[in-house]
Structures are given as C-alpha cells and as structure tokens.
XYZ file of C-alpha atoms in Angstrom:
651
model
C -4.201 10.323 -52.399
C -0.570 9.999 -53.606
C 1.124 9.267 -50.397
C 3.075 6.004 -50.510
C 1.895 3.219 -48.071
C 4.360 2.206 -45.559
C 5.007 -0.990 -43.805
C 7.068 -1.585 -40.628
C 9.641 -4.423 -41.129
C 11.985 -6.369 -38.804
C 15.082 -7.996 -40.178
C 16.678 -10.802 -38.244
C 19.871 -12.679 -38.820
C 23.013 -14.415 -37.710
C 25.775 -12.067 -36.735
C 28.058 -13.296 -39.439
C 25.646 -11.850 -42.165
C 25.303 -8.510 -40.427
C 27.778 -6.630 -42.646
C 26.358 -8.137 -45.777
C 22.893 -7.047 -44.895
C 23.997 -3.578 -44.104
C 25.776 -3.267 -47.494
C 22.677 -4.827 -49.322
C 20.342 -2.279 -47.676
C 22.648 0.624 -48.322
C 22.826 -0.306 -52.186
C 19.024 -0.919 -52.354
C 18.215 2.372 -50.593
C 14.675 1.266 -49.850
C 14.534 1.147 -46.054
C 14.475 3.992 -43.388
C 16.088 2.235 -40.453
C 15.137 3.185 -37.030
C 17.280 3.418 -34.009
C 17.297 0.694 -31.304
C 15.497 1.704 -28.172
C 16.430 0.499 -24.763
C 13.232 -0.463 -23.374
C 11.315 -3.398 -22.062
C 14.471 -5.198 -21.189
C 15.923 -4.992 -24.941
C 19.251 -3.460 -25.228
C 20.761 -1.669 -28.368
C 23.484 -3.612 -29.957
C 27.085 -2.524 -28.927
C 27.181 1.252 -29.294
C 29.832 2.821 -31.248
C 32.349 0.589 -32.929
C 36.030 1.447 -32.285
C 36.776 1.312 -35.891
C 34.787 4.418 -36.632
C 37.481 6.421 -34.999
C 40.005 5.159 -37.554
C 37.584 6.213 -40.370
C 37.027 9.674 -38.643
C 40.754 9.994 -38.828
C 41.008 9.011 -42.598
C 38.174 11.289 -43.440
C 39.682 14.337 -41.586
C 42.929 13.812 -43.347
C 41.427 13.471 -46.669
C 39.306 16.684 -46.108
C 42.439 18.346 -45.163
C 44.301 17.345 -48.374
C 41.171 18.379 -50.580
C 40.931 21.856 -48.851
C 44.813 22.280 -48.962
C 44.763 21.723 -52.679
C 41.864 23.994 -53.264
C 43.718 26.769 -51.853
C 46.097 26.573 -54.832
C 43.385 26.198 -57.457
C 39.959 24.695 -57.643
C 38.956 22.029 -60.267
C 37.947 23.872 -63.471
C 34.303 23.593 -64.253
C 32.338 24.440 -67.369
C 29.293 26.774 -67.162
C 26.833 23.917 -66.422
C 29.077 22.347 -63.722
C 29.396 25.809 -62.140
C 25.706 26.343 -62.182
C 24.938 22.797 -60.874
C 28.040 22.426 -58.512
C 28.080 19.076 -60.275
C 30.193 16.122 -58.749
C 33.033 14.225 -60.450
C 31.609 11.331 -62.595
C 33.581 8.207 -61.547
C 32.662 4.598 -62.964
C 31.794 2.286 -60.299
C 34.793 -0.075 -60.992
C 37.137 2.586 -60.922
C 35.766 3.861 -57.640
C 36.390 0.582 -56.018
C 39.980 0.614 -57.494
C 40.726 3.873 -56.263
C 39.486 3.350 -52.738
C 41.402 0.055 -52.508
C 44.803 2.079 -52.014
C 44.752 2.228 -48.131
C 48.480 3.542 -47.825
C 47.519 6.557 -50.214
C 45.878 8.560 -47.283
C 48.929 8.659 -45.117
C 51.424 9.255 -47.883
C 49.668 12.332 -49.348
C 48.561 13.752 -45.902
C 52.101 13.769 -44.850
C 53.186 15.379 -48.098
C 50.513 18.088 -47.902
C 51.146 18.870 -44.313
C 55.131 19.179 -44.970
C 54.316 21.679 -47.779
C 51.821 23.470 -45.732
C 54.217 23.796 -42.792
C 57.045 25.110 -44.891
C 54.819 27.617 -46.568
C 53.520 28.765 -43.274
C 57.030 29.327 -41.999
C 57.945 31.298 -45.212
C 54.855 33.322 -45.078
C 55.515 34.242 -41.416
C 59.241 35.034 -42.160
C 57.884 37.192 -45.279
C 55.619 39.101 -43.270
C 58.242 39.926 -40.397
C 60.759 40.944 -43.115
C 58.284 43.195 -44.698
C 57.168 44.663 -41.566
C 60.843 45.489 -40.696
C 61.401 46.794 -44.130
C 58.566 49.150 -44.018
C 59.719 50.435 -40.384
C 63.454 51.088 -41.911
C 62.649 52.679 -45.146
C 61.768 56.174 -43.624
C 65.164 56.005 -41.866
C 67.088 55.375 -44.954
C 68.873 58.797 -44.548
C 70.352 57.757 -41.143
C 73.957 57.050 -41.511
C 74.576 56.038 -38.024
C 75.265 52.215 -37.725
C 72.255 50.724 -35.883
C 74.429 48.770 -33.482
C 75.179 52.088 -32.037
C 71.780 52.893 -31.185
C 71.880 51.197 -27.956
C 73.992 54.024 -26.731
C 76.633 54.177 -23.982
C 76.556 53.849 -20.155
C 76.408 57.584 -19.922
C 74.371 58.495 -22.966
C 71.153 57.002 -24.292
C 69.776 56.890 -27.957
C 66.260 56.479 -29.378
C 64.501 57.071 -32.542
C 60.987 58.336 -32.673
C 58.388 60.202 -34.867
C 55.529 62.688 -34.336
C 54.143 65.916 -35.642
C 56.635 68.692 -35.716
C 54.641 70.689 -33.074
C 54.721 67.800 -30.759
C 58.429 67.249 -30.906
C 59.018 71.090 -30.375
C 56.824 70.907 -27.201
C 58.798 67.934 -25.957
C 62.218 69.600 -26.773
C 61.141 72.643 -24.672
C 59.867 70.840 -21.802
C 63.007 68.828 -21.530
C 65.085 71.923 -21.626
C 62.923 73.406 -18.837
C 63.382 70.264 -16.901
C 67.090 70.740 -17.216
C 67.580 67.317 -19.037
C 70.657 67.228 -21.281
C 69.561 66.101 -24.846
C 70.130 66.713 -28.628
C 67.532 66.083 -31.139
C 68.409 65.518 -34.726
C 65.721 65.418 -37.495
C 66.091 62.619 -39.975
C 63.331 63.240 -42.379
C 59.865 64.849 -42.611
C 56.997 63.442 -44.610
C 53.258 64.213 -44.456
C 53.266 66.194 -41.321
C 55.345 63.503 -39.668
C 58.907 64.220 -38.308
C 61.370 61.359 -37.616
C 64.175 61.995 -35.401
C 67.136 60.672 -33.175
C 67.520 61.899 -29.767
C 70.452 61.727 -27.683
C 70.132 62.140 -23.950
C 71.831 61.728 -20.485
C 71.311 58.120 -19.458
C 70.665 59.263 -15.908
C 67.650 61.263 -17.052
C 66.355 58.383 -19.357
C 63.069 57.872 -17.383
C 62.138 61.587 -17.154
C 63.057 62.159 -20.856
C 60.960 59.315 -22.197
C 57.934 60.345 -20.044
C 58.223 63.788 -21.580
C 58.129 62.311 -25.029
C 55.215 60.075 -24.282
C 53.280 62.843 -22.765
C 53.494 64.875 -26.027
C 52.286 61.748 -27.940
C 55.645 61.086 -29.411
C 56.103 57.293 -30.763
C 59.274 55.808 -29.695
C 60.641 53.106 -31.813
C 61.988 49.840 -30.142
C 65.508 49.051 -30.642
C 66.160 47.769 -34.245
C 68.788 45.203 -33.472
C 70.600 44.654 -36.903
C 74.066 45.797 -37.419
C 75.344 47.959 -40.406
C 73.439 51.185 -41.544
C 69.775 51.338 -42.253
C 70.547 51.407 -46.096
C 72.648 48.097 -45.530
C 69.804 46.448 -43.683
C 67.290 47.495 -46.200
C 69.394 45.743 -48.839
C 69.812 42.649 -46.722
C 66.075 42.354 -46.334
C 65.279 42.963 -49.866
C 67.385 40.037 -50.951
C 65.961 37.773 -48.130
C 62.353 38.451 -49.268
C 63.313 37.668 -53.028
C 64.775 34.220 -51.678
C 61.731 33.754 -49.640
C 59.448 34.348 -52.570
C 61.393 32.111 -55.034
C 61.029 29.241 -52.505
C 57.307 29.594 -52.084
C 56.931 29.613 -55.863
C 58.853 26.414 -55.960
C 56.742 24.892 -53.183
C 53.543 25.983 -55.038
C 54.638 24.323 -58.254
C 55.080 21.222 -56.255
C 51.648 21.410 -54.802
C 50.150 21.977 -58.103
C 51.621 18.472 -59.115
C 49.288 16.826 -56.638
C 46.180 18.116 -58.445
C 46.283 14.840 -60.429
C 45.426 13.110 -57.186
C 42.218 14.939 -56.774
C 39.980 12.040 -58.081
C 41.570 9.615 -55.833
C 41.072 11.864 -52.876
C 37.324 12.473 -53.720
C 36.791 8.790 -54.223
C 38.490 7.986 -50.968
C 36.606 10.518 -49.114
C 33.198 9.336 -50.218
C 34.230 5.626 -49.836
C 35.147 6.145 -46.056
C 32.285 8.287 -45.391
C 29.852 5.515 -46.717
C 31.743 2.918 -44.804
C 31.314 5.047 -41.643
C 27.725 5.719 -42.375
C 27.023 1.873 -42.533
C 29.111 1.246 -39.437
C 27.144 3.685 -37.487
C 23.851 2.390 -38.746
C 24.943 -1.125 -37.435
C 25.882 0.142 -34.036
C 22.306 1.270 -33.523
C 20.888 -2.028 -34.367
C 19.547 -4.667 -31.957
C 21.625 -7.579 -31.189
C 23.211 -10.369 -29.103
C 26.541 -12.129 -29.323
C 25.040 -14.476 -32.135
C 22.359 -12.456 -33.942
C 21.291 -9.055 -34.957
C 17.928 -7.167 -35.650
C 16.772 -4.192 -37.130
C 13.546 -2.248 -37.712
C 12.475 0.210 -40.252
C 10.049 1.540 -42.575
C 9.568 0.366 -46.288
C 7.334 1.432 -49.019
C 4.787 -1.480 -49.668
C 5.545 -1.670 -53.230
C 9.313 -2.299 -52.361
C 8.671 -4.916 -49.831
C 8.671 -8.073 -52.091
C 11.738 -7.174 -53.775
C 13.455 -6.290 -50.579
C 12.279 -9.579 -48.911
C 13.233 -11.678 -51.952
C 16.724 -10.117 -52.132
C 17.652 -10.394 -48.476
C 16.390 -14.009 -47.980
C 17.739 -15.347 -51.048
C 21.326 -13.916 -50.480
C 21.637 -14.551 -46.935
C 20.908 -17.917 -45.659
C 19.896 -17.120 -41.979
C 18.220 -13.539 -42.727
C 14.542 -13.216 -42.751
C 12.235 -10.348 -43.071
C 8.962 -9.678 -41.129
C 6.547 -7.028 -42.193
C 3.423 -5.647 -40.674
C 1.024 -2.660 -40.873
C 1.712 0.595 -38.945
C 0.217 0.779 -35.495
C -1.926 3.757 -34.225
C 0.454 6.309 -32.496
C 3.645 5.276 -34.703
C 5.769 8.095 -36.527
C 5.128 6.742 -39.966
C 7.355 8.694 -42.601
C 5.827 10.421 -45.765
C 6.909 9.382 -49.206
C 5.056 11.066 -52.344
C 4.253 8.562 -55.068
C 2.812 10.035 -58.269
C 2.751 9.199 -61.927
C 5.944 10.351 -63.802
C 4.056 13.350 -65.266
C 2.866 14.493 -61.909
C 6.205 13.762 -59.970
C 7.846 17.067 -61.057
C 5.112 18.988 -59.510
C 6.072 17.276 -56.098
C 8.869 20.017 -56.046
C 6.133 22.679 -55.470
C 4.526 20.613 -52.636
C 7.897 19.700 -51.016
C 9.461 23.196 -50.858
C 6.241 24.022 -48.806
C 5.804 21.058 -46.563
C 5.101 17.396 -46.994
C 1.481 16.549 -46.154
C 0.573 14.784 -42.900
C 0.333 11.108 -42.995
C -3.468 11.082 -42.832
C -3.855 14.034 -44.984
C -3.956 14.193 -48.785
C -1.063 14.676 -51.169
C -2.057 17.898 -52.917
C 0.339 17.393 -55.907
C -2.017 15.782 -58.401
C -4.555 18.636 -57.893
C -2.173 21.528 -57.937
C -0.578 20.227 -61.131
C -2.808 21.489 -63.678
C -3.368 24.978 -62.259
C 0.367 25.328 -61.792
C 0.885 24.260 -65.498
C -1.722 26.993 -66.541
C -0.626 29.774 -64.260
C 3.105 29.416 -65.111
C 2.044 29.535 -68.695
C -0.067 32.650 -68.387
C 2.589 34.452 -66.493
C 5.479 33.857 -68.941
C 3.123 33.693 -72.090
C 5.579 33.585 -75.040
C 6.364 31.072 -77.519
C 9.994 31.812 -77.846
C 10.529 32.014 -74.132
C 8.787 28.849 -73.550
C 10.880 26.948 -76.276
C 14.164 28.386 -74.778
C 13.022 27.442 -71.198
C 12.282 23.981 -72.070
C 15.465 23.603 -74.176
C 17.722 24.899 -71.405
C 16.038 22.883 -68.853
C 16.367 19.662 -70.819
C 20.025 20.287 -71.735
C 20.581 20.812 -68.009
C 18.962 17.416 -67.215
C 20.928 15.969 -69.841
C 24.315 17.224 -68.876
C 23.973 17.437 -65.293
C 23.324 14.211 -63.214
C 20.618 15.500 -60.817
C 18.539 13.764 -58.259
C 15.823 14.613 -55.813
C 14.046 17.761 -55.653
C 16.728 19.525 -58.143
C 15.614 16.924 -60.842
C 11.902 17.638 -60.198
C 12.371 21.151 -60.261
C 14.175 21.319 -63.739
C 11.788 18.811 -65.387
C 8.937 20.997 -63.887
C 10.571 24.071 -65.676
C 10.760 22.042 -69.005
C 7.082 21.103 -68.714
C 6.174 24.749 -67.756
C 8.125 25.946 -70.861
C 5.507 23.882 -72.874
C 2.694 25.817 -71.155
C 4.399 29.064 -71.821
C 4.672 28.255 -75.447
C 0.911 27.302 -75.639
C -0.171 30.327 -73.854
C 1.982 32.550 -76.062
C 0.514 31.007 -79.240
C -3.008 31.534 -77.852
C -2.324 35.262 -76.895
C 0.273 36.206 -79.851
C 3.396 36.265 -77.964
C 6.223 35.427 -80.053
C 9.424 36.978 -78.484
C 7.282 39.999 -77.777
C 6.172 41.546 -80.998
C 9.400 40.439 -82.915
C 7.496 37.648 -84.967
C 4.192 38.923 -86.047
C 1.654 35.975 -85.613
C -1.902 36.571 -84.968
C -3.193 35.194 -81.539
C -5.238 31.991 -81.717
C -7.336 33.382 -79.020
C -6.908 37.153 -78.073
C -4.002 39.631 -77.049
C -4.023 40.532 -73.395
C -2.580 43.811 -74.407
C -5.643 44.735 -76.668
C -8.117 43.258 -74.170
C -6.788 43.276 -70.570
C -10.327 42.936 -69.023
C -10.977 39.610 -70.815
C -7.552 38.245 -69.290
C -8.568 39.561 -65.947
C -11.917 37.731 -66.154
C -10.156 34.588 -67.315
C -7.631 34.909 -64.039
C -10.787 35.359 -61.835
C -12.453 32.221 -63.191
C -9.343 30.218 -62.880
C -9.197 31.362 -59.277
C -12.817 30.629 -58.409
C -12.266 27.171 -59.852
C -9.210 26.413 -57.838
C -10.967 27.595 -54.737
C -13.965 25.342 -55.223
C -11.436 22.319 -56.013
C -9.852 23.223 -52.514
C -13.235 23.221 -50.712
C -14.221 20.029 -52.410
C -10.903 18.304 -51.269
C -11.550 19.433 -47.862
C -15.292 18.209 -48.102
C -13.795 14.740 -49.222
C -11.148 14.644 -46.289
C -14.119 15.263 -43.795
C -16.246 12.606 -45.218
C -13.058 10.123 -45.456
C -12.505 10.810 -41.689
C -16.065 9.947 -40.733
C -17.244 13.468 -40.269
C -19.854 14.146 -42.953
C -21.558 16.960 -41.011
C -18.545 18.878 -40.953
C -18.109 18.451 -44.643
C -21.566 19.854 -45.196
C -21.421 22.654 -42.665
C -18.011 23.871 -43.149
C -17.416 23.369 -46.954
C -20.957 22.707 -48.531
C -22.793 25.763 -47.134
C -19.848 27.947 -48.311
C -19.877 26.425 -51.816
C -23.825 27.178 -52.056
C -23.328 30.580 -50.459
C -20.522 31.592 -52.770
C -22.151 30.210 -55.834
C -25.175 32.232 -55.083
C -23.214 35.378 -54.816
C -21.206 34.773 -58.016
C -24.540 34.051 -59.822
C -26.107 37.386 -58.538
C -22.999 39.122 -59.989
C -22.570 37.482 -63.365
C -26.417 36.385 -63.957
C -27.682 39.572 -65.348
C -24.748 40.177 -67.690
C -24.894 36.691 -69.129
C -28.809 36.868 -69.683
C -29.484 33.417 -68.408
C -32.773 33.561 -66.676
C -32.607 30.436 -64.548
C -29.201 31.517 -63.395
C -30.621 34.938 -62.263
C -33.594 33.182 -60.604
C -31.565 30.654 -58.674
C -28.796 33.117 -57.540
C -30.666 34.698 -54.570
C -32.030 31.250 -53.352
C -28.572 29.804 -53.382
C -27.124 32.700 -51.550
C -30.017 32.882 -48.869
C -29.841 29.105 -48.413
C -25.890 29.068 -48.135
C -26.111 32.095 -45.642
C -28.723 30.458 -43.502
C -26.841 27.208 -43.506
C -23.768 28.912 -42.325
C -25.760 30.921 -39.627
C -27.132 27.986 -38.229
C -23.967 25.803 -38.176
C -20.812 27.921 -37.917
C -21.412 28.542 -34.089
C -22.266 24.973 -33.349
C -19.417 24.761 -30.919
C -20.964 27.389 -28.590
C -23.117 26.145 -25.897
C -24.924 29.463 -25.309
C -27.764 29.759 -27.992
C -27.028 33.570 -28.489
C -23.208 33.067 -28.645
C -23.963 30.413 -31.277
C -26.231 32.665 -33.312
C -23.769 35.511 -33.077
C -20.812 33.347 -34.153
C -22.846 32.014 -37.127
C -23.863 35.629 -38.339
C -20.159 36.662 -37.838
C -18.904 33.666 -40.016
C -20.509 35.462 -43.010
C -17.694 38.036 -42.673
C -15.364 35.131 -44.049
C -16.705 36.036 -47.492
C -14.234 38.895 -47.448
C -11.317 36.301 -47.316
C -12.657 34.369 -50.460
C -13.009 37.746 -52.212
C -9.398 38.631 -51.287
C -8.325 35.160 -52.532
C -10.090 35.605 -55.972
C -8.652 39.141 -56.335
C -5.195 37.487 -55.735
C -5.548 35.848 -59.200
C -5.287 39.171 -60.843
C -1.465 38.708 -60.618
C -1.787 36.292 -63.431
C -2.758 39.257 -65.753
C -0.139 41.530 -64.210
C 2.844 39.120 -64.657
C 1.565 38.368 -68.153
C 1.374 41.925 -69.350
C 4.711 42.716 -67.708
C 6.456 39.840 -69.607
C 4.738 40.953 -73.015
C 5.430 44.746 -72.367
C 8.949 44.272 -71.528
C 9.646 42.133 -74.507
C 7.951 44.633 -76.762
C 10.171 47.277 -75.535
C 13.199 45.234 -76.198
C 12.030 44.630 -79.770
C 11.189 48.240 -80.328
C 14.526 49.483 -79.132
C 16.418 46.986 -81.326
C 14.582 47.714 -84.367
C 15.069 51.291 -84.207
C 18.754 50.864 -84.296
C 18.639 48.706 -87.409
C 18.637 51.819 -89.649
C 22.292 52.643 -88.576
C 24.556 51.551 -91.409
C 26.843 48.389 -90.896
C 26.676 48.219 -87.046
C 22.853 48.613 -86.835
C 21.941 44.959 -87.130
C 24.854 43.905 -84.935
C 23.775 46.284 -82.158
C 20.169 45.078 -82.726
C 21.036 41.658 -82.282
C 22.973 42.192 -79.216
C 20.171 44.095 -77.735
C 17.596 41.353 -78.608
C 19.609 38.596 -77.306
C 20.646 40.208 -73.991
C 17.292 41.829 -73.541
C 15.143 38.709 -74.170
C 17.482 36.456 -72.127
C 17.344 39.181 -69.107
C 13.551 39.192 -69.529
C 13.373 35.531 -69.540
C 15.384 34.993 -66.599
C 13.491 37.702 -64.326
C 9.996 36.386 -65.544
C 10.840 32.630 -64.997
C 11.539 33.526 -61.465
C 8.502 35.623 -61.249
C 6.206 33.065 -62.756
C 7.420 30.237 -60.487
C 7.171 32.323 -57.319
C 3.718 33.814 -57.940
C 2.238 30.475 -59.222
C 3.621 28.865 -56.106
C 2.376 31.656 -54.062
C -1.215 31.176 -55.395
C -1.076 27.370 -54.440
C 0.395 27.984 -51.005
C -1.903 30.729 -49.888
C -5.103 30.649 -51.934
C -5.194 26.972 -52.591
C -3.696 25.131 -49.591
C -5.316 27.151 -47.122
C -8.670 25.461 -48.135
C -7.691 22.067 -47.025
C -3.885 21.284 -46.692
C -2.606 19.718 -43.547
C 1.259 19.457 -43.562
C 3.885 18.376 -40.945
C 4.640 15.038 -42.465
C 8.101 13.575 -41.836
C 10.085 12.939 -44.931
C 11.035 9.292 -45.649
C 14.861 9.083 -45.114
C 16.006 5.805 -46.524
C 19.280 4.156 -45.571
C 20.984 4.838 -49.072
C 24.171 5.954 -50.695
C 25.110 9.475 -50.304
C 28.293 11.016 -51.759
C 29.782 14.605 -51.526
C 32.389 14.649 -54.178
C 31.730 11.801 -56.823
C 28.719 10.629 -58.700
C 29.045 6.961 -59.106
C 27.948 5.860 -62.743
C 27.567 2.538 -64.158
C 30.118 0.923 -66.641
C 30.728 3.060 -69.586
C 28.369 5.910 -68.445
C 31.116 8.340 -67.644
C-alpha cells in the first residue's frame, strides 16, 4: 500500500555537462543510478578515472592524520553527542572554504608523520633502555667492570641465574668432569640465585652444556663499560631525557588539534568527490556524450526533469514504467504520522516489490502494545521528553530519526495507558485509574491482551485475503484465509458465547465452526492429486488451530510486561518512602532512590516494551501475510563521515 512507485529513467547529455549533472544528481539525492552493462554492443563508459588514485592518496593521508591526532586525545563530546556519535556541524559555506586549501593535506601529513616517526624512535629507545635497566638492577652489587666480563684468552666469564639447587648440581657436575671453575654468588632473591662463573676457556663448551642441562639461564654479554651501578645511572638519565623529549613532542601534537575541523571537512569533501567520480566512471558514454540509467520515485520525476533540463542545455531525461523482471528497489512512503513506525518494519525486512507495506497496519497495534507494556504517566512523559530533546539536539537521519520519533510517540501511548490503569510513577502519586488497575484485576488485563491479539491476527488474515484477491487468486483468498476466519470465529463464539449470555451468538457458533472446518477439509488438500491424500491433508490442516492458539497466548506478554513495570515502580516507591522517617538525610536518600530507581526501571522497560511489541509484529502478525525480501532504494546522494553540513546560520 505505501510502497513508492518507481520509474526508470535515462539521462542523456553532452560530455561537457557530465560533471555538472553528477553534482546536481548528488545534491538532489533522488536517483538510484545503475551501473552500465556491457551487453548488446553497448560499452560502459571509460572505467576508473586516473584522478581517483590521487583522491585515494589524499583520503588516506587525511585518515592517517585524524587517527594520529586521536591517539593523543579525541574531541570532547557532551553526553548527547557521546550517545549519538554526532558529527561536527559545519556550515555549507565554511565547508567549501576549508576544502579549498589543497596544499594543507601534504603539509599536515608531513608534520604528523615526522612527529610519529620521532615518537616511534623514542618509544623504541625507551623500551630498549628499560629492558636493559631491568636486567642490570639485580646485578647492582657486582663491582666488577662490565668490560672485563669478556674474560681473557685462557679464562672465560659468564653471568647466570637459577634456583640454588640447580646451581649446586651444576657445580658438582663440573667438578666431577674435571673442569676448572669458580662460582661467586652475587645475590639471592625469591628462590633465584644470581652468580658469576669463571672457567677455563678450553672447557667453555663442556661447562656451558652442563649449565644448560641443569636449567641455568646464561645472560648474554652486557657490553657497556663501567660497573653495573654506573651503567644503571647512565640509563636512568637517558630515560629521563627520552621522556622529556616525548612530552615536548606530544605538546606539539596537541597544537594540531585546532586543525581537526579542517581535516574532517577535507576528508568528507574528497570522499564525496571520489564517489561522484566513481559513479561517472560507470555511466554509458562516447567521446561526445554520456548516458545513465536509474530509478527515481514517481513523485520526484517532475522536479528532477525540470531541474536537469533547465540547468543543462543538452541534457534530457526519459522516463518509463518498470518492465517485468526488472529489479525495482523498494522505498516506503507513508504519511508523517506513520513514517516513524517504518523503523519497526525496516529492522525486520523491507516488503517485496509486489507485496504490501505493513507499516500502516502495524502502527496502531504497536502504539497500543508499547503503551500497555510501559503503562505509566510519568515514564511516558519522560520518554517523550528525552526523545524530543535528542531529536532537537542531535541531527539525526534515516532509521535513527524514525526510531526516536517512534519512542516520542510511544511515550504518549504509555502516558495514556498509565492514566487508564492508575500508573503515576508507580504508586508515588495517588491518582485513581480512569479504567481499572491491572494489579487489582489481572484477569481483565489478560482478556484485553487476548482480544487485542485476536483482532491483530484477523487483520493479518484480512490483509492476506486482500493480497490474494489483488493478485487474481480469489479462490485462495476464500480457501486459505476465509475458511480459517470462519472456523476461528466459530471456536471463539463457542468459548465466550455462554459467558456473554448472547443467544444468537451461542446458536451461530457451532454452525460457523462446522462450516469453517468443512471448508478447510475440502480445500486445504487441493494440491494433492490422490483423493485420499487430499482428504487426509484437509483433515490434518485443522491441526493448524494450535498455531493460532499459540499466537493468541503470546499476547499475554502485554499483561506480564505491564505488571512488571508497575510492580518494580511500586517497590522503588515503597523503599524510598520507608527511609523518609530518618532525620535530615531521609528525604535526600529517598530522592536518590526514587530518581535512580525510576530511571533504571524506565530504561529496562523501554527496551522490553520495544522488543516485545516488535516481536508480536514480526512473529504473530507478519506470519499471516508478510512477504519480505525487497531491495532498499539507495539513492546517489551526499554521505559524510565526520561533518554534518548545515545551512547558513544553522550551526
């Protein structure tokens, strides 16, 4: 019903106007451009433009600079911006001004890379010095100059560490092997013994093998001159100089933060230029002309045609209806009141091109279900206020904007449901319910939930009935939906007729149930050729009533979630009011409990209300008629990553 009609267009023009047409289409954002196909002797335009490589280089440089600066501190955002991940607002004129500085990219890229290179050098040097320092500290008691650890032609020297038991075993084994050696313990700490070993150079290989066999770690030659204490002092001073230079460089990097807006603007500017260039490279064309094909919503064609043909002298637009078998994209087009509910549909799936947009039908049910699940005047007002604040402060678009508008609307339904059921911040504000309190009469709320479920299931069957008729298959509409509607109506009347005391309802119930059942038995096996199989399939189809029963029972979640929200709110109120008797601090603590508790209850129940209201649409409602799989309409339009372009004065 609310799926926008699409037209396929062909835009033709002289090559001199090609770039201007691309810019125009990009700004208008109403056309999904198709890639040129090389078939039937028609060739695509010219492939990838060499200028794109230059744009890629600039985009890569800008991304590197942005990431490099982020390593030293990301831009500060307020709570709303952190929540939304909002972009930087830049007026259109300033965006053009910032993007016009072509030399800036190379200059700041060179500066960032030089800082990055030097900082990497210093970090590596710091790491090496720290490692050496850590290895020297345990040997601080060794007074022997490190340069002498190389030994002489006849005497070798090495440093090592191991558990004392391993060292003693190695010493004994070396003595038994007749190796001349001397071991001096330097220090012992945490069951680890550090030592210096002197040995005859001629037995070096045998001696080191014995040490390794006893799991003794031999430290490589340390290299520096002076004692260990001297070397530790030298390294400590070097590390201090290293850290001072790093701090100075970081201070220089933070001075570049002022260029962030320019970096963001240039990144988005070159990204958009690249996208337009890529699109043009996929158009049809010759040396003197270009052509492109695309989809455009029918209500935008006049504006598009008028704009292109008036602005470009040689350009013309041809439009036609879609042909059978063409892959037509889907765009939902509803009234402003219904549009926010498209978020529910789009999160599930877009309807097929020849299907029906379920949004207008699910909207009233979702509105009611969400309200019953949250069911509190205070929570509803808070939800609407928070959603409207976010919509005002954050420039949203697409499904995010629809979602928060939907929450603002559902806050109203929650407030209405709260007034009807007496929910005013739980039990904090004593206001009698306009209808009834579900806590006092849960059975009535359960019956209301079941009635809403039955109504929605019948709406789903009626939509499928309509779809079958529209597709020229009225018999399927009667057999697959009509008989089920009659059969289910008969069963419902059989169940509720006696308690309602309506005579005609009780009399007609068995007639409807039998008529519906016979109709189903006669038609549900119609695809079977064997008469016995046909009858068997028809009889077995009656088992499908359990599916409908399960669907109806699923709507009891409206009662459960409504009670959960009210009970938790009531507990929070009771806990807070119990503390008010404490002198001085009582009311302060009570206020903290009320504010924190109700905010928590609001948050978890908004999520629960949204999820379960959506679940009833997706499982119980959509299963009756919905045919998804539609391809989203993807217009050739402006997309930015870091900045949000605004009109003059809006920022």
